[in-house]
mmCIF file of C-alpha atoms in Angstrom:
data_model
loop_
_atom_site.group_PDB
_atom_site.id
_atom_site.type_symbol
_atom_site.label_atom_id
_atom_site.label_comp_id
_atom_site.label_asym_id
_atom_site.label_seq_id
_atom_site.Cartn_x
_atom_site.Cartn_y
_atom_site.Cartn_z
ATOM 1 C CA MET Q 141 0.000 0.000 0.000
ATOM 2 C CA ARG Q 142 2.848 2.348 0.687
ATOM 3 C CA PHE Q 143 4.084 1.826 -2.871
ATOM 4 C CA LEU Q 144 0.763 3.049 -4.223
ATOM 5 C CA ALA Q 145 0.856 6.115 -2.026
ATOM 6 C CA LEU Q 146 4.274 7.188 -3.402
ATOM 7 C CA PHE Q 147 3.312 6.729 -7.036
ATOM 8 C CA PRO Q 148 1.100 9.865 -7.278
ATOM 9 C CA LEU Q 149 3.921 11.970 -5.848
ATOM 10 C CA LEU Q 150 6.328 10.747 -8.534
ATOM 11 C CA ALA Q 151 3.859 11.685 -11.274
ATOM 12 C CA LEU Q 152 4.097 15.345 -10.168
ATOM 13 C CA ALA Q 153 7.914 15.573 -10.346
ATOM 14 C CA LEU Q 154 9.315 18.290 -12.653
ATOM 15 C CA ALA Q 155 12.699 18.881 -14.269
ATOM 16 C CA GLN Q 156 13.994 22.073 -15.797
ATOM 17 C CA VAL Q 157 16.867 22.477 -18.238
ATOM 18 C CA PRO Q 158 18.052 25.829 -19.644
ATOM 19 C CA ILE Q 159 18.142 26.141 -23.428
ATOM 20 C CA GLY Q 160 19.958 28.698 -25.551
ATOM 21 C CA VAL Q 161 20.619 29.539 -29.174
ATOM 22 C CA ASN Q 162 23.689 31.204 -30.626
ATOM 23 C CA LEU Q 163 22.640 32.372 -34.095
ATOM 24 C CA PRO Q 164 25.598 33.746 -36.056
ATOM 25 C CA GLU Q 165 25.389 36.698 -38.392
ATOM 26 C CA GLY Q 166 25.220 35.430 -41.926
ATOM 27 C CA THR Q 167 25.106 36.509 -45.531
ATOM 28 C CA SER Q 168 25.333 34.474 -48.678
ATOM 29 C CA LEU Q 169 25.656 35.414 -52.340
ATOM 30 C CA SER Q 170 25.845 32.915 -55.193
ATOM 31 C CA LEU Q 171 25.593 32.783 -58.985
ATOM 32 C CA SER Q 172 24.326 29.864 -61.038
ATOM 33 C CA ALA Q 173 27.362 29.939 -63.384
ATOM 34 C CA GLU Q 174 31.090 30.346 -62.881
ATOM 35 C CA GLU Q 175 31.779 32.170 -66.133
ATOM 36 C CA VAL Q 176 30.123 34.084 -68.945
ATOM 37 C CA VAL Q 177 31.521 33.426 -72.438
ATOM 38 C CA PHE Q 178 30.829 35.249 -75.697
ATOM 39 C CA ASP Q 179 32.213 32.952 -78.424
ATOM 40 C CA LEU Q 180 31.569 34.885 -81.612
ATOM 41 C CA THR Q 181 32.882 32.010 -83.753
ATOM 42 C CA GLN Q 182 29.543 30.355 -82.924
ATOM 43 C CA SER Q 183 27.509 33.464 -83.808
ATOM 44 C CA PRO Q 184 26.780 35.327 -87.040
ATOM 45 C CA PHE Q 185 29.854 37.499 -87.466
ATOM 46 C CA PRO Q 186 30.134 40.088 -88.828
ATOM 47 C CA PRO Q 187 26.698 41.290 -87.806
ATOM 48 C CA PRO Q 188 24.328 42.989 -90.242
ATOM 49 C CA SER Q 189 25.157 46.389 -88.701
ATOM 50 C CA PHE Q 190 26.982 47.997 -85.791
ATOM 51 C CA PRO Q 191 26.493 48.451 -82.901
ATOM 52 C CA TYR Q 192 25.346 44.874 -82.419
ATOM 53 C CA ALA Q 193 24.552 42.993 -79.196
ATOM 54 C CA TYR Q 194 25.595 39.374 -78.709
ATOM 55 C CA ALA Q 195 24.138 37.049 -76.094
ATOM 56 C CA PRO Q 196 26.539 34.763 -74.220
ATOM 57 C CA THR Q 197 27.187 31.312 -75.624
ATOM 58 C CA ALA Q 198 27.748 30.020 -72.074
ATOM 59 C CA PRO Q 199 25.685 29.770 -70.068
ATOM 60 C CA PRO Q 200 23.001 29.440 -72.729
ATOM 61 C CA GLY Q 201 20.441 31.347 -70.655
ATOM 62 C CA PRO Q 202 20.219 33.882 -67.861
ATOM 63 C CA LEU Q 203 22.096 33.505 -64.611
ATOM 64 C CA THR Q 204 20.387 33.240 -61.270
ATOM 65 C CA LEU Q 205 21.769 35.408 -58.503
ATOM 66 C CA ARG Q 206 20.751 34.252 -55.018
ATOM 67 C CA LEU Q 207 21.277 36.152 -51.797
ATOM 68 C CA PHE Q 208 20.479 35.774 -48.121
ATOM 69 C CA THR Q 209 21.149 37.920 -45.098
ATOM 70 C CA ASN Q 210 19.941 37.763 -41.525
ATOM 71 C CA LEU Q 211 21.400 41.189 -40.714
ATOM 72 C CA GLU Q 212 19.113 44.097 -39.862
ATOM 73 C CA GLY Q 213 19.206 47.135 -42.124
ATOM 74 C CA GLY Q 214 20.061 47.846 -45.715
ATOM 75 C CA PHE Q 215 22.359 45.943 -48.037
ATOM 76 C CA ALA Q 216 23.744 46.415 -51.529
ATOM 77 C CA VAL Q 217 25.085 44.071 -54.186
ATOM 78 C CA GLU Q 218 27.895 45.735 -56.129
ATOM 79 C CA VAL Q 219 29.596 44.520 -59.288
ATOM 80 C CA GLU Q 220 33.127 45.543 -60.159
ATOM 81 C CA ALA Q 221 33.968 44.882 -63.825
ATOM 82 C CA THR Q 222 37.414 44.888 -65.390
ATOM 83 C CA PRO Q 223 37.918 45.749 -69.069
ATOM 84 C CA LEU Q 224 38.119 42.770 -71.411
ATOM 85 C CA LEU Q 225 41.771 42.418 -72.416
ATOM 86 C CA ALA Q 226 43.343 40.468 -75.295
ATOM 87 C CA GLU Q 227 46.876 39.027 -75.206
ATOM 88 C CA GLY Q 228 48.120 41.618 -77.704
ATOM 89 C CA GLY Q 229 46.922 44.490 -75.506
ATOM 90 C CA ALA Q 230 43.635 45.179 -77.276
ATOM 91 C CA GLN Q 231 40.815 46.133 -74.946
ATOM 92 C CA ILE Q 232 37.025 46.178 -74.856
ATOM 93 C CA PRO Q 233 35.726 48.552 -72.155
ATOM 94 C CA SER Q 234 33.559 46.997 -69.451
ATOM 95 C CA SER Q 235 30.784 49.428 -70.480
ATOM 96 C CA GLN Q 236 30.337 47.399 -73.697
ATOM 97 C CA VAL Q 237 29.091 44.538 -71.512
ATOM 98 C CA GLU Q 238 25.513 45.284 -70.572
ATOM 99 C CA TYR Q 239 23.293 43.653 -67.972
ATOM 100 C CA ARG Q 240 19.665 43.594 -67.011
ATOM 101 C CA LEU Q 241 18.052 42.416 -63.823
ATOM 102 C CA ASN Q 242 14.689 40.618 -63.799
ATOM 103 C CA GLY Q 243 13.919 41.621 -67.396
ATOM 104 C CA GLY Q 244 14.469 45.339 -66.820
ATOM 105 C CA PRO Q 245 16.275 47.701 -69.188
ATOM 106 C CA TRP Q 246 19.778 46.992 -70.497
ATOM 107 C CA ILE Q 247 22.391 48.978 -68.552
ATOM 108 C CA PRO Q 248 26.137 49.215 -69.326
ATOM 109 C CA LEU Q 249 28.454 47.799 -66.686
ATOM 110 C CA GLY Q 250 30.733 50.470 -65.382
ATOM 111 C CA PRO Q 251 33.950 49.886 -63.599
ATOM 112 C CA LYS Q 252 31.761 49.583 -60.466
ATOM 113 C CA ILE Q 253 27.969 49.618 -60.201
ATOM 114 C CA ILE Q 254 25.329 48.941 -57.567
ATOM 115 C CA LEU Q 255 23.340 46.053 -59.010
ATOM 116 C CA LEU Q 256 20.599 46.069 -56.382
ATOM 117 C CA THR Q 257 19.745 47.212 -52.876
ATOM 118 C CA GLY Q 258 17.398 45.887 -50.245
ATOM 119 C CA SER Q 259 16.891 45.472 -46.539
ATOM 120 C CA GLY Q 260 17.268 42.526 -44.265
ATOM 121 C CA PRO Q 261 16.798 40.191 -42.802
ATOM 122 C CA THR Q 262 15.562 38.414 -45.911
ATOM 123 C CA ALA Q 263 12.911 35.721 -45.670
ATOM 124 C CA GLY Q 264 15.192 32.956 -46.902
ATOM 125 C CA TYR Q 265 17.067 33.187 -50.183
ATOM 126 C CA GLN Q 266 15.995 35.826 -52.705
ATOM 127 C CA SER Q 267 16.533 34.989 -56.386
ATOM 128 C CA TYR Q 268 17.128 37.411 -59.256
ATOM 129 C CA VAL Q 269 17.418 36.771 -63.001
ATOM 130 C CA LEU Q 270 20.623 38.335 -64.349
ATOM 131 C CA GLU Q 271 21.343 38.589 -68.080
ATOM 132 C CA PHE Q 272 24.411 39.854 -69.935
ATOM 133 C CA ARG Q 273 25.123 40.858 -73.508
ATOM 134 C CA LEU Q 274 28.200 42.163 -75.352
ATOM 135 C CA VAL Q 275 27.751 45.217 -77.566
ATOM 136 C CA LEU Q 276 30.277 45.485 -80.406
ATOM 137 C CA THR Q 277 30.855 48.779 -82.199
ATOM 138 C CA GLY Q 278 32.882 47.464 -85.150
ATOM 139 C CA GLN Q 279 36.139 48.958 -83.834
ATOM 140 C CA GLU Q 280 37.222 45.807 -81.932
ATOM 141 C CA VAL Q 281 40.271 43.881 -83.158
ATOM 142 C CA PRO Q 282 40.232 40.067 -83.365
ATOM 143 C CA GLY Q 283 41.417 38.162 -80.334
ATOM 144 C CA VAL Q 284 40.492 36.249 -77.227
ATOM 145 C CA TYR Q 285 39.484 38.707 -74.519
ATOM 146 C CA ARG Q 286 39.287 38.029 -70.798
ATOM 147 C CA GLY Q 287 37.971 40.030 -67.869
ATOM 148 C CA SER Q 288 36.269 39.473 -64.562
ATOM 149 C CA LEU Q 289 33.217 40.475 -62.578
ATOM 150 C CA LEU Q 290 33.463 40.706 -58.799
ATOM 151 C CA PHE Q 291 30.126 40.583 -56.927
ATOM 152 C CA THR Q 292 30.023 41.914 -53.360
ATOM 153 C CA LEU Q 293 27.163 41.850 -50.867
ATOM 154 C CA SER Q 294 27.681 44.502 -48.175
ATOM 155 C CA ARG Q 295 25.829 46.384 -45.476
ATOM 156 C CA LEU Q 296 24.668 49.935 -46.082
#
């Protein structure tokens, strides 16, 4: 009988454990392709008239830019573009590469532009459609040209 009397007391026993979360600050920026290539040997060259805009041959479609931030306040995505340089020293200015974001107007890349701004924290990853094209004027010399685009996500 004593065993039965102790059982109800055990059913009322409580335990408490503290719990905590350490959530780090985080931002992420990614592109769906590692390079953009304009191979004009695979395109109609010379074009019917100048200036003429060429779409990239790789990737075959638009890029997807994805970003995430859990930081409060504004942010900006900047793109720094170098001129396209050939081995012999010929150059195509970065402004002859144009971009558009989410189907908007075509805008020349400058040496450094603000691609987009927003505020965080974001509700998960945000995706943007990013397209490029190369505008030739007819003054370019033959060659293989290389340049780079540096994307930076920073706080405002």
